[in-house]
Coordinates of C-alpha atoms and ligand atoms in Angstrom, one line a residue:
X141 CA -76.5 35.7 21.8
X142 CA -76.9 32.2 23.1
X143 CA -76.8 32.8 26.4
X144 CA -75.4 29.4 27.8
X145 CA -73.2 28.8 24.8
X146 CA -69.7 29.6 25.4
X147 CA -67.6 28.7 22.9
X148 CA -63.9 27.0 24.7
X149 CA -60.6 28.2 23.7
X150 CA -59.1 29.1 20.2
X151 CA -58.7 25.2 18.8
X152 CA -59.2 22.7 18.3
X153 CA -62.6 23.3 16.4
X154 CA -63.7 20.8 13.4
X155 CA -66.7 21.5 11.7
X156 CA -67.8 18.9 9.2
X157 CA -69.5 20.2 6.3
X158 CA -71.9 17.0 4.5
X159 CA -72.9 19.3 2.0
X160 CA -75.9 18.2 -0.2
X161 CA -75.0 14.4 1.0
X162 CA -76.7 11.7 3.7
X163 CA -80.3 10.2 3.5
X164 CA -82.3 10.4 7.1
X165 CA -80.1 6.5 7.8
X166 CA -76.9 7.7 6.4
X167 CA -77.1 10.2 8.4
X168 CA -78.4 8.3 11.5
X169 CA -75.6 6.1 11.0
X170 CA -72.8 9.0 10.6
X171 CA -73.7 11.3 13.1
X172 CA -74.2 8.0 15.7
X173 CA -70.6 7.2 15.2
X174 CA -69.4 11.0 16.0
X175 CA -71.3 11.0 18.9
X176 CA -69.5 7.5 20.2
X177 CA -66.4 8.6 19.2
X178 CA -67.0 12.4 20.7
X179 CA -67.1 11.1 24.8
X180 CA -62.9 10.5 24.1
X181 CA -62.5 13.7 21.9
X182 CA -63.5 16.1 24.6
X183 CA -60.4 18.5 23.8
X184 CA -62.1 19.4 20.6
X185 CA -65.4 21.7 19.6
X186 CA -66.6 19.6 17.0
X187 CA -69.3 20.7 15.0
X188 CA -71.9 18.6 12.5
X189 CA -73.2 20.7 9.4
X190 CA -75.5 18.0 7.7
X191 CA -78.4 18.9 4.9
X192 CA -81.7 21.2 6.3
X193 CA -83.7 17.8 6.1
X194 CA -81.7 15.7 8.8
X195 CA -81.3 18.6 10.8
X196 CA -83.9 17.5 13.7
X197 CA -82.5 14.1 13.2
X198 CA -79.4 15.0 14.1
X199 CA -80.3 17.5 16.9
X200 CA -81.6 14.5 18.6
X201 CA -78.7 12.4 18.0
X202 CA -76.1 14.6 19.6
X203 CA -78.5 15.2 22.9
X204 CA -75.9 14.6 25.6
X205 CA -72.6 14.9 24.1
X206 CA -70.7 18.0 23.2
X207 CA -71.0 17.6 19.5
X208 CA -72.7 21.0 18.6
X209 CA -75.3 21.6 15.6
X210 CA -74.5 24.0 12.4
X211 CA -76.5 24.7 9.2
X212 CA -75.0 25.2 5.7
X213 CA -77.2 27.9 5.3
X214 CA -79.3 30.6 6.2
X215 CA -82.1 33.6 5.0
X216 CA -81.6 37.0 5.4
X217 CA -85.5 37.4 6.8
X218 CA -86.9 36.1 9.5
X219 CA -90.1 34.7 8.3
X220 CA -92.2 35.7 5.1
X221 CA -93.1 34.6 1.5
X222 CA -89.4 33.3 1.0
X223 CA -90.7 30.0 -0.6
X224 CA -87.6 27.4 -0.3
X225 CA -85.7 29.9 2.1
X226 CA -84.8 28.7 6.0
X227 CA -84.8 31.4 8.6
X228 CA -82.5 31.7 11.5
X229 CA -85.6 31.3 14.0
X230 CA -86.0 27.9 11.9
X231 CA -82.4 26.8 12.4
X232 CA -82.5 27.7 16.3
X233 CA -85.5 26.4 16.9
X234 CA -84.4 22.4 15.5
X235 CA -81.0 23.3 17.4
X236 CA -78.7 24.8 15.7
X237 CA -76.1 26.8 17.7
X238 CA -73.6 27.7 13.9
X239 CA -74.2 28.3 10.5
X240 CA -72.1 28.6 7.6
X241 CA -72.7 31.9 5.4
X242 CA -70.7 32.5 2.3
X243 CA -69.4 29.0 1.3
X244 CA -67.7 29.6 -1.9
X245 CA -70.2 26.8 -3.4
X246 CA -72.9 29.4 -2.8
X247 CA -71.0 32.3 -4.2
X248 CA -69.7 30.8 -7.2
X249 CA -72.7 28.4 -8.4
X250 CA -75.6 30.3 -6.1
X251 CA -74.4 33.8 -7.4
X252 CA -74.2 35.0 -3.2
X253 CA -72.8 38.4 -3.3
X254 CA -70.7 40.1 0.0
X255 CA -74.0 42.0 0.2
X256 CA -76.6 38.8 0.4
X257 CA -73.5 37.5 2.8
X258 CA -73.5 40.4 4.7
X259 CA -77.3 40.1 5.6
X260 CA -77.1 36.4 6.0
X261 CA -74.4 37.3 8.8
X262 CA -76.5 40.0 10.2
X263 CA -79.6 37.3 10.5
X264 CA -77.1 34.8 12.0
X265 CA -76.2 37.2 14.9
X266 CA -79.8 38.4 15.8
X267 CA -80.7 34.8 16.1
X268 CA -78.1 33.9 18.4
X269 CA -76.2 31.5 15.7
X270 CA -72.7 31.8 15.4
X271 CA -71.5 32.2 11.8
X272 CA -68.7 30.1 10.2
X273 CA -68.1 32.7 7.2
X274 CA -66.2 31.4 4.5
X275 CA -63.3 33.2 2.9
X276 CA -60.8 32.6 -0.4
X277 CA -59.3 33.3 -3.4
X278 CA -60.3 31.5 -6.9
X279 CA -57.0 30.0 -8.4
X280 CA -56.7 32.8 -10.8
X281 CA -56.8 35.0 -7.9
X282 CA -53.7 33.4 -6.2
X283 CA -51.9 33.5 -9.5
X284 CA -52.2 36.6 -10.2
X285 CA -50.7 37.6 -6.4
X286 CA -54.5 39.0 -5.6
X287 CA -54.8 36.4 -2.4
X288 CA -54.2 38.9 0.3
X289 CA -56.6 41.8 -1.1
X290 CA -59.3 39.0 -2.0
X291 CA -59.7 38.1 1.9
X292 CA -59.5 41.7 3.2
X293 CA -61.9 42.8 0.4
X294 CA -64.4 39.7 1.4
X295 CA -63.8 40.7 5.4
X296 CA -64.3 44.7 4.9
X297 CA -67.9 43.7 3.2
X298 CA -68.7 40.9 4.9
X299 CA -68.6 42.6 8.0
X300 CA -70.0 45.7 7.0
X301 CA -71.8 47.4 9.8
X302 CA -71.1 44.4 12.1
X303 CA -69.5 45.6 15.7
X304 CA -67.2 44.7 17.8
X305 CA -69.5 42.7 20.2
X306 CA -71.1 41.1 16.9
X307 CA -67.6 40.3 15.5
X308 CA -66.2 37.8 18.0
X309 CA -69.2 35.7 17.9
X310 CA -68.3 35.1 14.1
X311 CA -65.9 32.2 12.9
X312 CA -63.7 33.3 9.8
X313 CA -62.7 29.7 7.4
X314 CA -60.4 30.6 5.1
X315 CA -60.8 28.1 2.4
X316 CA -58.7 29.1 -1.0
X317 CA -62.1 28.0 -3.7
X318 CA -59.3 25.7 -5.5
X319 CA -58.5 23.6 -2.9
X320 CA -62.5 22.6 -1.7
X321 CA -63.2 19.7 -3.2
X322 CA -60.2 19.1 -5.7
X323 CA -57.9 16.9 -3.5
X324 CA -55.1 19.5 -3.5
X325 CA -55.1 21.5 0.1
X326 CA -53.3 24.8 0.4
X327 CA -50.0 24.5 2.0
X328 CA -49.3 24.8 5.8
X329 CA -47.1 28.0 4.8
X330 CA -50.0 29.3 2.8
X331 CA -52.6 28.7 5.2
X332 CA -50.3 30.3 7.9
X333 CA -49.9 33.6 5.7
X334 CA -53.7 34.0 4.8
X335 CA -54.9 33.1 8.5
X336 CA -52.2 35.8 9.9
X337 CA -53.1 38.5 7.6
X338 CA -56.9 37.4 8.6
X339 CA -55.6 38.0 12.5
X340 CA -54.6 41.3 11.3
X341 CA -57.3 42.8 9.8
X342 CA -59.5 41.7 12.3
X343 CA -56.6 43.2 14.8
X344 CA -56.9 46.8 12.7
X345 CA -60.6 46.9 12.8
X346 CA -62.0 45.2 16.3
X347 CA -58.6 45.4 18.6
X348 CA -55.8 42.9 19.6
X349 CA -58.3 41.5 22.0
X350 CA -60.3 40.0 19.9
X351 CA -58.2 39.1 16.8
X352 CA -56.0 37.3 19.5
X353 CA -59.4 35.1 20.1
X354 CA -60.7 34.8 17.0
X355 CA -61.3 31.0 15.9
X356 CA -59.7 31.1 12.3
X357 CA -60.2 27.5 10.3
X358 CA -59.0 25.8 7.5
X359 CA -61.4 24.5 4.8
X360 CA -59.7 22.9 1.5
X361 CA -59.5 18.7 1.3
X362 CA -58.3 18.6 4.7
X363 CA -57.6 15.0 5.3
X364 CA -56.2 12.4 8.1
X365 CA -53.0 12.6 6.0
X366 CA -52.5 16.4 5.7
X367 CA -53.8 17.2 8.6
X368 CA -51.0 17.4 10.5
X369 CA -48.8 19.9 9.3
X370 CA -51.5 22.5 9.0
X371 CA -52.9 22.1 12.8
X372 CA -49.6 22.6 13.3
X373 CA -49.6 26.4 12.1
X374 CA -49.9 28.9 14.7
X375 CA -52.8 31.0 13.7
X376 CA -54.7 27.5 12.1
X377 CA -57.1 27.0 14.5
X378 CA -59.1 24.2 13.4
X379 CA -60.9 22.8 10.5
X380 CA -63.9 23.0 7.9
X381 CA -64.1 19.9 6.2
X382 CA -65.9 18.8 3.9
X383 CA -65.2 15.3 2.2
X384 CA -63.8 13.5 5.1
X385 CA -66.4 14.6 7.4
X386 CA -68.8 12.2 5.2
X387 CA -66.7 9.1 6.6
X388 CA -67.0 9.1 10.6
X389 CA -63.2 7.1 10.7
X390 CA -61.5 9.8 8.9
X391 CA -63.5 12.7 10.2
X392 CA -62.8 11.6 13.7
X393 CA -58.8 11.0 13.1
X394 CA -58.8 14.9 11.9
X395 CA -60.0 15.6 15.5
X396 CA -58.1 12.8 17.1
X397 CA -54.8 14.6 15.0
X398 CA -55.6 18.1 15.7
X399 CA -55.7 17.6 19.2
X400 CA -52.8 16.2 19.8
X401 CA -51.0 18.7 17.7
X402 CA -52.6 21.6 19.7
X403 CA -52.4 20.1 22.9
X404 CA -48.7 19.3 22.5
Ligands
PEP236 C1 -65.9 22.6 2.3 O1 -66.9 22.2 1.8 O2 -66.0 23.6 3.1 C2 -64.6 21.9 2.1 C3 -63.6 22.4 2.7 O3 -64.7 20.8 1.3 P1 -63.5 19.7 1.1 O4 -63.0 19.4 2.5 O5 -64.2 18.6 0.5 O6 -62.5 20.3 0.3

């Protein structure tokens, strides 16, 4: 693994997510204002997941501050006729210290399987990326009480044939697939349940040690106003957003809030 990359404490960590949004400027423009804003946010990890074609931009941008690099995505080779794929030599090689494997965006319109995921972690690891693996029930999931089995189902294949050492480099977001996007964010006592029960399969199959460690986040329209009362959840270690993080104010008062929720 990345050998001078140590990764600080449990929380607060914020990765922003820009999805398939930001031009080369926007992005100039965005990223800029994180990095300003970053020298009086040092009690956060904050992470910046923009588009494949602003990676390098970005890279260069964040040179000298502790904002940290993350793509949204990743191939399960490492070179080879892949035409359109990205390879994890690719993403180290611009910068990138994260990536984000199994967004449910990629699972429900891409048609990712737990076994594509599964590879896509694998080729994260051996090219010293830390994952950010996305985890969540659909709606009809929840209602029918199948959000608890959904999770462990997604972990137990997900993490198929990863090992212990593997396993605490990985970042689990739990982000319920109808609350990305919609506006309506899962509530702090439902994000507390799904992020314990997350603790505790990762407890029953890698140790207290390193379930105690493990940097758990939040992904769901997280926003300056809800922010709050879900950093404010034990085993809610930080965030995944996506919409907020394409507006550097409110991305930066999720970090501003976080901190001074987990610092308190
Ligand atoms: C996401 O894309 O991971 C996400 C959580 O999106 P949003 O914050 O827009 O719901």
């Amino acid at each position: 693994m990345n050998k001078e990359k140590k990764r600080k404490g449990r929380s607060p960590f914020v990765a922003g997510n820009w999805k398939m949004n930001k031009t080369l400027s926007e992005a100039r423009e965005l990223a800029k204002s994180i990095v300003k804003a970053s020298f009086n946010l040092a009690g956060a990890e904050i992470v910046l997941c923009p588009p494949f074609t602003v990676l390098y931009e970005v890279a260069k941008l964040i040179e000298g501050s502790s904002v940290q690099l993350g793509a949204q995505d990743i191939f399960w080779e490492d070179s080879g006729a892949f035409t359109g794929e990205i390879s994890g030599p690719m993403l180290l090689d611009v910068g990138c210290q994260y990536v984000i494997v199994g967004h449910s965006e990629r699972r429900q319109i891409i048609k990712e399987n737990d076994d594509i995921i599964n590879l896509k972690i694998k080729a994260a690891l051996r090219n010293n990326l830390f994952p950010i693996l996305c985890i969540g029930e659909t709606l009809e999931e929840r209602e029918k009480g199948l959000t608890l089995s959904r999770i462990e189902s997604q972990i137990e294949n997900d993490l198929k044939n990863i090992n212990q050492e593997e396993a605490a480099k990985i970042i689990i977001a739990y982000e319920p697939v109808w609350a990305i996007g919609t506006g309506k964010n899962a509530t702090p006592d439902q994000a507390e349940e799904a992020h314990q029960y997350i603790r505790k399969i990762l407890n029953r199959k890698y140790g207290n040690e390193l379930a105690n460690c493990a940097i758990i986040l939040y992904g769901g329209s997280v926003k300056p106003e809800n922010v709050v009362s879900l950093a404010e959840q034990d085993n809610v270690d930080g965030f995944l957003v996506g919409g907020a993080s394409l507006d550097a104010q409110s991305f930066i008062k999720i970090i501003e809030k976080s901190i001074e929720v987990k610092q308190k």
